[in-house]
Coordinates of C-alpha atoms in Angstrom, one line a residue:
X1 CA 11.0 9.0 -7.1
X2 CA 8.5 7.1 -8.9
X3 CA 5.3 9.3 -10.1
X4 CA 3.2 8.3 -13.4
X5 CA 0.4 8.7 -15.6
X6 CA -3.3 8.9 -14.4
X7 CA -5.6 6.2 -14.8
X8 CA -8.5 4.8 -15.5
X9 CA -10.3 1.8 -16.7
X10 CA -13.7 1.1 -18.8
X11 CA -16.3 3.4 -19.1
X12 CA -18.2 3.6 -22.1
X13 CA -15.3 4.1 -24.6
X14 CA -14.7 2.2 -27.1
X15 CA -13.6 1.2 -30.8
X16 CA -14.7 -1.5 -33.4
X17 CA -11.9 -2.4 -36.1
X18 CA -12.8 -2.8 -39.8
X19 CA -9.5 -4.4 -40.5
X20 CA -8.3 -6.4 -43.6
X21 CA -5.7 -9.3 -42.7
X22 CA -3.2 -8.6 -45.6
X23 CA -0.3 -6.4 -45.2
X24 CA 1.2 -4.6 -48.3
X25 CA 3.5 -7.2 -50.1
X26 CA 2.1 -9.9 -48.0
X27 CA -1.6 -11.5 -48.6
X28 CA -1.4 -14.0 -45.9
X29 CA -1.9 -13.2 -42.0
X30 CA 0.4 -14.2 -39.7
X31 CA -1.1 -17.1 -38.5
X32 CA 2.1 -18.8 -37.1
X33 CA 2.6 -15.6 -34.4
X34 CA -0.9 -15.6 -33.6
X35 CA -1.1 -12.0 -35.4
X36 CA -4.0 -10.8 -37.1
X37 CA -2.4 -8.4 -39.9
X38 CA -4.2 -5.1 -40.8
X39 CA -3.5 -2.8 -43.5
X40 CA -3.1 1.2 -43.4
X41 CA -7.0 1.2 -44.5
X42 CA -8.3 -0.3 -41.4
X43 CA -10.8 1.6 -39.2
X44 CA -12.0 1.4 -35.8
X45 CA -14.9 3.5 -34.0
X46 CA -14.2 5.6 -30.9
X47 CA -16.9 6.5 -28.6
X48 CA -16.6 8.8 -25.9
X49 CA -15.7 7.9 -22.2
X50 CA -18.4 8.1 -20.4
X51 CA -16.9 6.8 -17.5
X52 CA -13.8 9.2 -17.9
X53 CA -16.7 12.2 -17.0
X54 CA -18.3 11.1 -13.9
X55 CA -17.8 13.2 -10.7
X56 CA -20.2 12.2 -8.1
X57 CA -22.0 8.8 -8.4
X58 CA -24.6 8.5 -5.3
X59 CA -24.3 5.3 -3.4
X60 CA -28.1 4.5 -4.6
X61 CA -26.9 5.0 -8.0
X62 CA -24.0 2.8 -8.0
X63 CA -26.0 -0.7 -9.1
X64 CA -27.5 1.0 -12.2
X65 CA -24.2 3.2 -13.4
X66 CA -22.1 -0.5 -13.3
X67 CA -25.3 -2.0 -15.6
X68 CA -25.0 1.1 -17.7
X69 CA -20.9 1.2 -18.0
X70 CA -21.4 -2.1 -18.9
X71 CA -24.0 -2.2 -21.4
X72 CA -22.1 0.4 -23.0
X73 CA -19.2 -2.0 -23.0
X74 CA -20.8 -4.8 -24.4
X75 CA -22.9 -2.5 -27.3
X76 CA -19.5 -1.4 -28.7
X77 CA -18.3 -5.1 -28.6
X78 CA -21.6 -5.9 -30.1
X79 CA -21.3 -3.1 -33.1
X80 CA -17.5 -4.4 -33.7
X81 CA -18.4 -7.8 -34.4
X82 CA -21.0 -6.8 -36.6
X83 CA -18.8 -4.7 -38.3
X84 CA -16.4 -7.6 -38.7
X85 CA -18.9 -9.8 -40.4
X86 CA -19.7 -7.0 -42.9
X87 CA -22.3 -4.2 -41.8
X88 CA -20.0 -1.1 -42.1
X89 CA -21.3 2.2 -41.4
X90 CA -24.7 0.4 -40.4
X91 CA -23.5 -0.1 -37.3
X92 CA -23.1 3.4 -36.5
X93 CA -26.8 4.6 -35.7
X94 CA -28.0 2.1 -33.9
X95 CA -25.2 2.4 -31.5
X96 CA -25.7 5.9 -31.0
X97 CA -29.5 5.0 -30.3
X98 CA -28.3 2.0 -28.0
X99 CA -25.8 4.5 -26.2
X100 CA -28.7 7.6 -25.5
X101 CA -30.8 4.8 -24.0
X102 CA -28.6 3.7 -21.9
X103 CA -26.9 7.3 -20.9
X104 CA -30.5 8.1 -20.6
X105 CA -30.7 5.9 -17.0
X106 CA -27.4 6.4 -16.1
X107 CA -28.1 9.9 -15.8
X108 CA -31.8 9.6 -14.3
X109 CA -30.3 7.4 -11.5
X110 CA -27.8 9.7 -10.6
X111 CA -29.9 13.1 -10.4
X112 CA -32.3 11.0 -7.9
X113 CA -30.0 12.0 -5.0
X114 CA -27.4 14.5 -6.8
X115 CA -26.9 16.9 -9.4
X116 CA -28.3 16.2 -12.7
X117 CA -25.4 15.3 -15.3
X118 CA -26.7 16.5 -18.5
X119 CA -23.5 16.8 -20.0
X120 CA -23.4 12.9 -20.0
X121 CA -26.1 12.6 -22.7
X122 CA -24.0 14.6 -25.2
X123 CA -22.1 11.5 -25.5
X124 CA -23.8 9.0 -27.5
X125 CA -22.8 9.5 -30.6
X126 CA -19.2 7.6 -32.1
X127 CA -17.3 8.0 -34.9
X128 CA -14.3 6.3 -36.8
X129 CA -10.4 6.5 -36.7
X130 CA -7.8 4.6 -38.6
X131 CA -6.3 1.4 -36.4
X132 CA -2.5 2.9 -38.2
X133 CA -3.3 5.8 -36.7
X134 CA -2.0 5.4 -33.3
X135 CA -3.3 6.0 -29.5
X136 CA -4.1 9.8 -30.3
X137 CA -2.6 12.7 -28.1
X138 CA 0.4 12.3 -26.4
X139 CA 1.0 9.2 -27.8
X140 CA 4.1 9.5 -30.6
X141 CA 7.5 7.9 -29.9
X142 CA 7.5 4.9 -27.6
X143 CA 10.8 5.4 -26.5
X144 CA 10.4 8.9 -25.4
X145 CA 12.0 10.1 -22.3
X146 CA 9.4 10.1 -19.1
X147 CA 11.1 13.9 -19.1
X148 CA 8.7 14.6 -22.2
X149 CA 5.6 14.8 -19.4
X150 CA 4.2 11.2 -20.1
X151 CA 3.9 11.2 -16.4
X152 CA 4.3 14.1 -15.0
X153 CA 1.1 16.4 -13.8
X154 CA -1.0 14.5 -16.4
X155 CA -4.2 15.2 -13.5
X156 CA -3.6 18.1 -11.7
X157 CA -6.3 20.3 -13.8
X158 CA -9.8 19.1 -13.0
X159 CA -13.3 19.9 -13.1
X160 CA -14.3 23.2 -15.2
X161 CA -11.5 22.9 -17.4
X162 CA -11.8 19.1 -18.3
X163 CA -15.2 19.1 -18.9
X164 CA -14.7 22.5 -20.9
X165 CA -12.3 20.7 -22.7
X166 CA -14.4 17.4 -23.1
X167 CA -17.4 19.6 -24.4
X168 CA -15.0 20.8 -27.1
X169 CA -13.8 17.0 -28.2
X170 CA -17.8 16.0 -28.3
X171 CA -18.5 19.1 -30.5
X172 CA -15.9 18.0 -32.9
X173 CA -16.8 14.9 -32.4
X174 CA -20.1 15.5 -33.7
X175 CA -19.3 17.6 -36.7
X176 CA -16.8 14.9 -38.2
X177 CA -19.5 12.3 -37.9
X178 CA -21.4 12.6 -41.1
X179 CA -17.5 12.9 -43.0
X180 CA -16.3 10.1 -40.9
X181 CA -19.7 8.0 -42.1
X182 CA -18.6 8.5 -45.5
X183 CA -15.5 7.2 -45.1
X184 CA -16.6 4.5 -43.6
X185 CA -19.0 3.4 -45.9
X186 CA -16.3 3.5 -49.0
X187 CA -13.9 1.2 -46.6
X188 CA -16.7 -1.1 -46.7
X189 CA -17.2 -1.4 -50.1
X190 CA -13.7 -2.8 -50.6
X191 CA -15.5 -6.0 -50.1
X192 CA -13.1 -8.8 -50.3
X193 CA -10.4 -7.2 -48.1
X194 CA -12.2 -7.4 -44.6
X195 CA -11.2 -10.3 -42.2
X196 CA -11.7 -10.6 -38.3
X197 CA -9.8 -7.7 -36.2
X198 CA -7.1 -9.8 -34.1
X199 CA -4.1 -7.9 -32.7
X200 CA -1.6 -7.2 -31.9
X201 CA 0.3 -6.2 -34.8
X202 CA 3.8 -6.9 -35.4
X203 CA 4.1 -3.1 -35.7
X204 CA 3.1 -3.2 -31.5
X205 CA 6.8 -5.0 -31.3
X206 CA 10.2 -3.7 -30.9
X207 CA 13.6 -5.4 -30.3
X208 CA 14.5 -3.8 -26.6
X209 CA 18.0 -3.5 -27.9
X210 CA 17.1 -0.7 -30.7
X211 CA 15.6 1.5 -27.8
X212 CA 17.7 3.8 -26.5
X213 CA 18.2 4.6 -22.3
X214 CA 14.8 6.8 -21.2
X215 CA 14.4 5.9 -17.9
X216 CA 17.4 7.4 -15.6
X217 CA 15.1 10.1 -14.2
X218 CA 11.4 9.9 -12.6
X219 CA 9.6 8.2 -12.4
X220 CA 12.2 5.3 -12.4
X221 CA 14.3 7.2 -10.4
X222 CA 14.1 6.5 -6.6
X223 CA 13.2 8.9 -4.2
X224 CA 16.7 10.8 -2.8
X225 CA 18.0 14.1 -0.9
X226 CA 17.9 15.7 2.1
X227 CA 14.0 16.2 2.2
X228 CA 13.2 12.7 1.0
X229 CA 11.6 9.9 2.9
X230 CA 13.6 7.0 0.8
X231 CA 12.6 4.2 2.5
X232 CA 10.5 1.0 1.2
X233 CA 8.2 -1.1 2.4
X234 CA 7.3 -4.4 0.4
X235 CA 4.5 -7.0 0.3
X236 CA 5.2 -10.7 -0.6
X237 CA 1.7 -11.9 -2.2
X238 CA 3.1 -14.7 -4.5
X239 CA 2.3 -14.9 -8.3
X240 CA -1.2 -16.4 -8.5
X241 CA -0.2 -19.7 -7.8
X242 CA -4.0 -20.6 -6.9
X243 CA -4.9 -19.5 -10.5
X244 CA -7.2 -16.8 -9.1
X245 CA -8.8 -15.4 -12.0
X246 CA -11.8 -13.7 -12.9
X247 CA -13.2 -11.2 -16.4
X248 CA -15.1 -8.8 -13.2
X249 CA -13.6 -5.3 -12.4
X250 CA -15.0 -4.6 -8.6
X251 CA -13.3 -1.1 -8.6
X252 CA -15.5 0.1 -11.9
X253 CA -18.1 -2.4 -12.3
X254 CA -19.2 -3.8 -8.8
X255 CA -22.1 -6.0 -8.9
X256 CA -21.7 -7.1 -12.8
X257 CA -20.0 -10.1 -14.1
X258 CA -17.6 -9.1 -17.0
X259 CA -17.5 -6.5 -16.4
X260 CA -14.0 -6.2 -17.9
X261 CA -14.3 -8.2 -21.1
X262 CA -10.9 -9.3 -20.5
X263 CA -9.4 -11.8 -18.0
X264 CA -7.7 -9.8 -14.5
X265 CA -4.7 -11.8 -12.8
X266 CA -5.1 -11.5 -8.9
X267 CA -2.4 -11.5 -5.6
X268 CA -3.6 -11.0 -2.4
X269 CA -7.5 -11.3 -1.2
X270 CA -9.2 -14.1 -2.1
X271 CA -12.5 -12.9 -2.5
X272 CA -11.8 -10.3 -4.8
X273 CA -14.7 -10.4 -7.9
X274 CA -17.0 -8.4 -8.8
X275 CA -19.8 -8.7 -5.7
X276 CA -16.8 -8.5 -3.0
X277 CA -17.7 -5.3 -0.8
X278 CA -15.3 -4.1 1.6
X279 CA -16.6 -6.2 4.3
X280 CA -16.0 -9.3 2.0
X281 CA -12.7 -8.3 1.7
X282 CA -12.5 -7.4 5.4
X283 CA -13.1 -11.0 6.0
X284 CA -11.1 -13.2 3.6
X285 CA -8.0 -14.9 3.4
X286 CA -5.4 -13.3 1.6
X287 CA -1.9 -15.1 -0.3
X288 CA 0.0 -11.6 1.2
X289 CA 2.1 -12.1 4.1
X290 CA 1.8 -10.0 7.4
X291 CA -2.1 -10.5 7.0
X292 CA -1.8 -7.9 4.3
X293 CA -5.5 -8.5 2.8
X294 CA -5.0 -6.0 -0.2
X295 CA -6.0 -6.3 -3.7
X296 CA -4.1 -6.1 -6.7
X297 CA -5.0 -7.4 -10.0
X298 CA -4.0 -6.1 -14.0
X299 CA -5.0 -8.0 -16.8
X300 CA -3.3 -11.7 -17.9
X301 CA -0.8 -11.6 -20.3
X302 CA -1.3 -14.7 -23.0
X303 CA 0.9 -16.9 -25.0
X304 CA -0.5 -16.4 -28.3
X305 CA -0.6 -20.0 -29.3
X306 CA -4.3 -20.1 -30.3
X307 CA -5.7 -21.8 -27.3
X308 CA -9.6 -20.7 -27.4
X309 CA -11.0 -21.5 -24.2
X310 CA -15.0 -20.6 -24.4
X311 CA -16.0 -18.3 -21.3
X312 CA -16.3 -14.9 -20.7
X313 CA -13.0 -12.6 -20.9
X314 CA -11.3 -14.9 -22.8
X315 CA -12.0 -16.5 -26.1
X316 CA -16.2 -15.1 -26.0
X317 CA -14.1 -11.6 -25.4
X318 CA -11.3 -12.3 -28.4
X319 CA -8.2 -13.1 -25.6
X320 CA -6.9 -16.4 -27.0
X321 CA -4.0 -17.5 -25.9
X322 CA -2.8 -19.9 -22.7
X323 CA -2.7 -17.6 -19.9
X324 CA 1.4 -16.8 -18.6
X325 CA 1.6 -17.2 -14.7
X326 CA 4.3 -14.5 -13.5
X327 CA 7.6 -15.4 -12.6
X328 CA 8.2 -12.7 -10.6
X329 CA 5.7 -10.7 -8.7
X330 CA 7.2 -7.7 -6.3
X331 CA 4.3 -5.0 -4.9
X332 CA 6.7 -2.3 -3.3
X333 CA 5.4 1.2 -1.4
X334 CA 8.4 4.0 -1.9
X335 CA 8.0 7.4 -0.7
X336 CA 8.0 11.0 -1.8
X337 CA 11.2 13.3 -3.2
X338 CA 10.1 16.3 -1.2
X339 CA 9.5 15.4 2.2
X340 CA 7.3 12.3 4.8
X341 CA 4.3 10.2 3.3
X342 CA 0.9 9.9 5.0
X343 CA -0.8 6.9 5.8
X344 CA -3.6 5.5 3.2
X345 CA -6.6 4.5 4.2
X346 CA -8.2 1.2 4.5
X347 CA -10.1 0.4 1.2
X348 CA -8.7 3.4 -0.6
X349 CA -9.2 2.8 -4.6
X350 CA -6.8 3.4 -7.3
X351 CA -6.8 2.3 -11.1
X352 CA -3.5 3.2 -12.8
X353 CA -3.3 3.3 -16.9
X354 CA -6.3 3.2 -19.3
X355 CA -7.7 -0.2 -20.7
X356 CA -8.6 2.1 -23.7
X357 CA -6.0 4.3 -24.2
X358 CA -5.8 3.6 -27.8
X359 CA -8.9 5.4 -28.6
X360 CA -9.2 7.5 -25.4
X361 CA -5.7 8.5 -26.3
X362 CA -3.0 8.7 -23.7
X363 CA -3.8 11.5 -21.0
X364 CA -4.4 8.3 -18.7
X365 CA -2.2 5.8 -20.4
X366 CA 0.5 4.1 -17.8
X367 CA 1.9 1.3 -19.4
X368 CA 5.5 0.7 -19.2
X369 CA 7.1 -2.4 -20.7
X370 CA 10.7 -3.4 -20.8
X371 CA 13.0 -6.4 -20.1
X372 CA 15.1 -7.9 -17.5
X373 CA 18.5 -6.2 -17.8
X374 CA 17.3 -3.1 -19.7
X375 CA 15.1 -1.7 -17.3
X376 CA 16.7 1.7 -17.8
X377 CA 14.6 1.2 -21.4
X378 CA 10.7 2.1 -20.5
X379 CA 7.9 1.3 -23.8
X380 CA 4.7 2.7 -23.3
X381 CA 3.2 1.6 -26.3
X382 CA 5.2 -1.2 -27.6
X383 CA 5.8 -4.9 -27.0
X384 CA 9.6 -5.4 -26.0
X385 CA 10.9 -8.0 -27.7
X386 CA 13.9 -9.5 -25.1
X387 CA 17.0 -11.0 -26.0
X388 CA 17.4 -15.4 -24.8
X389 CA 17.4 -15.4 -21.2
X390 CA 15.6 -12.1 -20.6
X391 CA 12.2 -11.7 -18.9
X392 CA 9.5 -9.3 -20.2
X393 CA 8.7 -7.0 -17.7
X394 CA 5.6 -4.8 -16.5
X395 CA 5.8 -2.0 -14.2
X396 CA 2.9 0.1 -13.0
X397 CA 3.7 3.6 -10.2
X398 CA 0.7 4.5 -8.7
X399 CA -0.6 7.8 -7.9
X400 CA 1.0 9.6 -5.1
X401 CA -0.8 12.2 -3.9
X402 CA -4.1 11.6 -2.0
X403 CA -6.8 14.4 -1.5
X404 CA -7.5 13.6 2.3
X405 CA -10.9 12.8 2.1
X406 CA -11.9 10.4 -0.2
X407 CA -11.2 6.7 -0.7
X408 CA -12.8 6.6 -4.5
X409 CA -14.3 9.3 -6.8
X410 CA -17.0 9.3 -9.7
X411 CA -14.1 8.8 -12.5
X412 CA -12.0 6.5 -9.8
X413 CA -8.7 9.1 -10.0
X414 CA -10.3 12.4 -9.5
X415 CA -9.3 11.4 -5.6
X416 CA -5.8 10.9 -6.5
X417 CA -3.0 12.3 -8.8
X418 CA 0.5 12.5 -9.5
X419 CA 3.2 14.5 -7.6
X420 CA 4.9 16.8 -10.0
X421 CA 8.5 16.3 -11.9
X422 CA 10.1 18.3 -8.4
X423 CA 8.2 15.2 -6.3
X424 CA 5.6 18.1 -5.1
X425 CA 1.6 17.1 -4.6
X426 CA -0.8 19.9 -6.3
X427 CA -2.9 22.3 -3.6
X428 CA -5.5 19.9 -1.9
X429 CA -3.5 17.1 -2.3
X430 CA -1.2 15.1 0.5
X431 CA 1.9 12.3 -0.1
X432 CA 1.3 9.1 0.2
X433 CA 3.3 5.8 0.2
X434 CA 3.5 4.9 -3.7
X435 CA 2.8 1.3 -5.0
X436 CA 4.5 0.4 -7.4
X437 CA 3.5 -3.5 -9.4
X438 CA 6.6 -4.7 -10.9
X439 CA 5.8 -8.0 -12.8
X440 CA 8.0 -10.6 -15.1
X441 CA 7.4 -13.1 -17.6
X442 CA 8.7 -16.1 -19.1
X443 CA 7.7 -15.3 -22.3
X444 CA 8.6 -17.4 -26.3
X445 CA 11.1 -16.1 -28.4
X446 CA 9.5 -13.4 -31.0
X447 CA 6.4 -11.8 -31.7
X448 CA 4.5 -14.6 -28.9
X449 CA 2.6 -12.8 -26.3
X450 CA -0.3 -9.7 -26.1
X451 CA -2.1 -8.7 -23.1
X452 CA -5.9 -9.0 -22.4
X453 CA -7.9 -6.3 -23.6
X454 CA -11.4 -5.4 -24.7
X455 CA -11.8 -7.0 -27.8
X456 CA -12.0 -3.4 -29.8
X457 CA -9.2 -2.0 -28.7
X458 CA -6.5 -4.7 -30.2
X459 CA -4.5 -5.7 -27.4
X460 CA -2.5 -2.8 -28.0
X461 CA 0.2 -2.4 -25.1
X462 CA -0.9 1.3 -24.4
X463 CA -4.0 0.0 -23.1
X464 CA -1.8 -2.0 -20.0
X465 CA -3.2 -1.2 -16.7
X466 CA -2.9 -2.4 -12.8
X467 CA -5.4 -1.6 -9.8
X468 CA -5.5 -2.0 -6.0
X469 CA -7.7 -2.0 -3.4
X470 CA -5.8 -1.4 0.1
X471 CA -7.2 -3.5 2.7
X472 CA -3.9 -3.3 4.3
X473 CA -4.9 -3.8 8.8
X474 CA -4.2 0.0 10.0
X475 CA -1.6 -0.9 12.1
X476 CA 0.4 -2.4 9.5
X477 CA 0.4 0.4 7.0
X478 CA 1.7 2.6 9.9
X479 CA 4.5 0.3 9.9
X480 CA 4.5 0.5 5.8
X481 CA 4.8 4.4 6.8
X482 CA 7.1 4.5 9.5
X483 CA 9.6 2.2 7.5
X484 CA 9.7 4.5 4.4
X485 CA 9.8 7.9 6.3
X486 CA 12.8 6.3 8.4
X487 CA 14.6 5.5 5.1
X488 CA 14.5 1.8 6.1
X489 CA 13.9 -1.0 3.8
X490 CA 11.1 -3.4 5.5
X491 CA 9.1 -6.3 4.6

């Protein structure tokens, strides 16, 4: 059974690097590997998700929460780069004031036709963290087993108790902000020791033959017994051969243009950017056989060689690198351990892993990482480094449970979670056919590649993630359905 972590993408959250380029015993940055080097002093800001905490978003209020998710994007990636060139803790205030204005109208436009979120404006203020320090809770050892509950029921507690829990992290939040201040502004009196904030550091690689076998139970395990529906169904959409490519997230920020700060890689409908509404995508061509018009993108991975090309979500958003096309693309729907799937609906919504899980920390993360040959060897927040004549591979499981109703939520996963460890959907919740994006790469030899993030949070590989957009006809996901509770293997 394959089951993983919840997801989301953008949102508000962020973090700006003051980084130095010199590691200890070595004053030079790794130029040659494309690595901007940063020593244990380095410090990045962390801002609270603002996205994370929406629950109901009007449909007259969508327009204006995209602007205002996206602003709040672009301030943090405005307050890192000044922070780069030498502000320090200057940046701090006027990002909080930048962040109420902006929470400010997110919130008006919401309580036109819906409850007032107040709580939302509690979350302007940021504060700093040490880059050495890691993706926060649940982070730790890489090469844990997906026994240790990376995956399992990381969503099936919502609503009072998150936000009770969210109120908490903001109060503490807010009392560390004057000490974290202070720290800041003694890192940035260390004058000559700042330098631009690259990633990824080598310290984001390890050799895949130093990681020992994590992955012989779920969620790599596939779905077996006497209750199981073990069959498959999967969808041949090619590896972006057309180059179809785009820095626009449509699921988070529909109706804004980079809104990702970081280049998406897309199979499947054509017209997928950030002004496609479901009856775009109703209408277009697709590269997926069996008229499959579905949408699945995640974020490029690059070849850090130093190409710089000037637009949006690439060299403007600090990815530079020549873009890697996939070898191997396979999108593949299993089923559940504990008994028959249900049928999605048409332009359902699901984001899996969290494009800032190295501040947000990794209650959403989903990245898994690993190479041809040693798949039974799962990262989640670590580069594998392959051995000649192995592929780096990414793998993303979907949520599996569905709550019946809704095709998208506020947060965009409050609609869907995780089955548990036993393969069983919380109360509320149904099984539904699980997607899961395997993708490989050719990659160099070494420390040579990073994925696409948002420029503050490092290319870390925590912060992978992969999104779809089912737009399968009906009558084919019935088929999709009736192939994987018959324990068939279709295509």
């Amino acid at each position: 059974m394959l089951i993983g972590g919840t997801a989301l993408l953008l949102g508000g959250g962020g973090l700006a690097a003051y980084a130095t380029t010199a590691l200890a015993g070595n004053n030079t940055p790794d130029t040659m590997s494309g690595h901007q080097q940063h020593t244990a002093s380095a410090i990045t800001i962390s801002c609270p998700d603002v996205g994370e905490r929406l629950r109901t978003v009007p449909r007259s209020a969508q327009l204006s929460v995209s602007k205002g998710l996206s602003s709040l994007d672009k301030q943090v990636h405005d307050a890192y780069h000044k922070m780069m060139g030498g502000s320090g803790a200057d940046v701090l205030n006027p990002l909080k004031a930048q962040r109420q204005k902006t929470i400010k109208m997110m919130v008006s436009a919401i309580a036109k036709n819906t409850k007032r979120p107040s709580y939302l404006l509690k979350m302007s203020g940021c504060t700093t963290k040490p880059v050495d320090e890691g993706a926060g809770a649940g982070g730790g050892d890489s090469t844990k087993s997906v026994q240790d509950g990376w995956y399992q029921g990381q969503n099936q507690t919502q609503g009072a108790d998150q936000n009770q829990d969210q109120n908490q992290q903001d109060q503490n939040q807010q009392d560390q902000n004057q000490q974290d201040q202070q720290g800041q502004d003694q890192q940035g009196q260390q004058g000559g020791q700042q330098g631009q904030a690259g990633g990824p550091s080598p310290d984001d690689f390890v050799d895949i033959n130093n990681v020992q076998p994590n992955a012989d139970a779920p969620p790599f395990a596939a779905p077996q017994g006497g209750n199981a529906s073990t069959g498959t169904f999967t969808t041949e959409c090619g590896r972006n051969e057309d180059g179809h490519f785009n820095s626009d997230n449509v699921i988070v920020t529909p109706g804004v243009s980079n809104g990702a700060h970081h280049t998406h890689d897309y199979v499947g409908n054509k017209a997928t950017d950030a002004f496609a509404n479901d009856n775009k995508l109703a209408a277009s061509d697709t590269t997926c056989d069996n008229g499959d018009q579905s949408t699945h993108y995640w974020p490029v991975l690059r070849k850090l060689d130093g190409n710089a090309e000037q637009k949006p979500g690439a060299a403007q958003d600090a990815n530079v690198g020549t873009t890697l096309t996939p070898a191997t693309v396979t999108l593949t729907f299993r089923g559940s351990q504990v008994g028959q799937v249900e049928a999605m609906p048409r332009f359902m919504k699901i984001i899996t892993g969290d494009a800032k899980a190295f501040t947000n920390g990794t209650k959403n993360a989903n990245a898994s990482w690993s190479c041809t040959g040693f798949e039974d060897r799962q990262l989640k927040d670590k580069y594998p480094l392959c051995p000649e004549g192995s592929q780096v591979v990414r793998t993303f499981a979907f949520q599996n449970c569905w709550n019946g109703q809704d095709i998208d939520s506020g947060n965009h996963r409050d609609h869907v979670t995780f089955s548990d460890q036993n393969g069983a959907c919380p109360q509320g919740f149904k099984a539904i056919p699980q997607l899961v994006q395997r993708i490989t790469y050719d990659v160099p030899q070494g420390q040579s590649f990073a994925v696409d993030s948002f420029p503050e949070q490092l290319h870390k590989p925590v912060t992978d993630h992969g999104d779809f957009i089912n737009v399968m006809p009906d009558q084919l996901m019935s088929k999709a359905v009736d192939c994987i509770n018959g324990g068939r293997n279709c295509t």
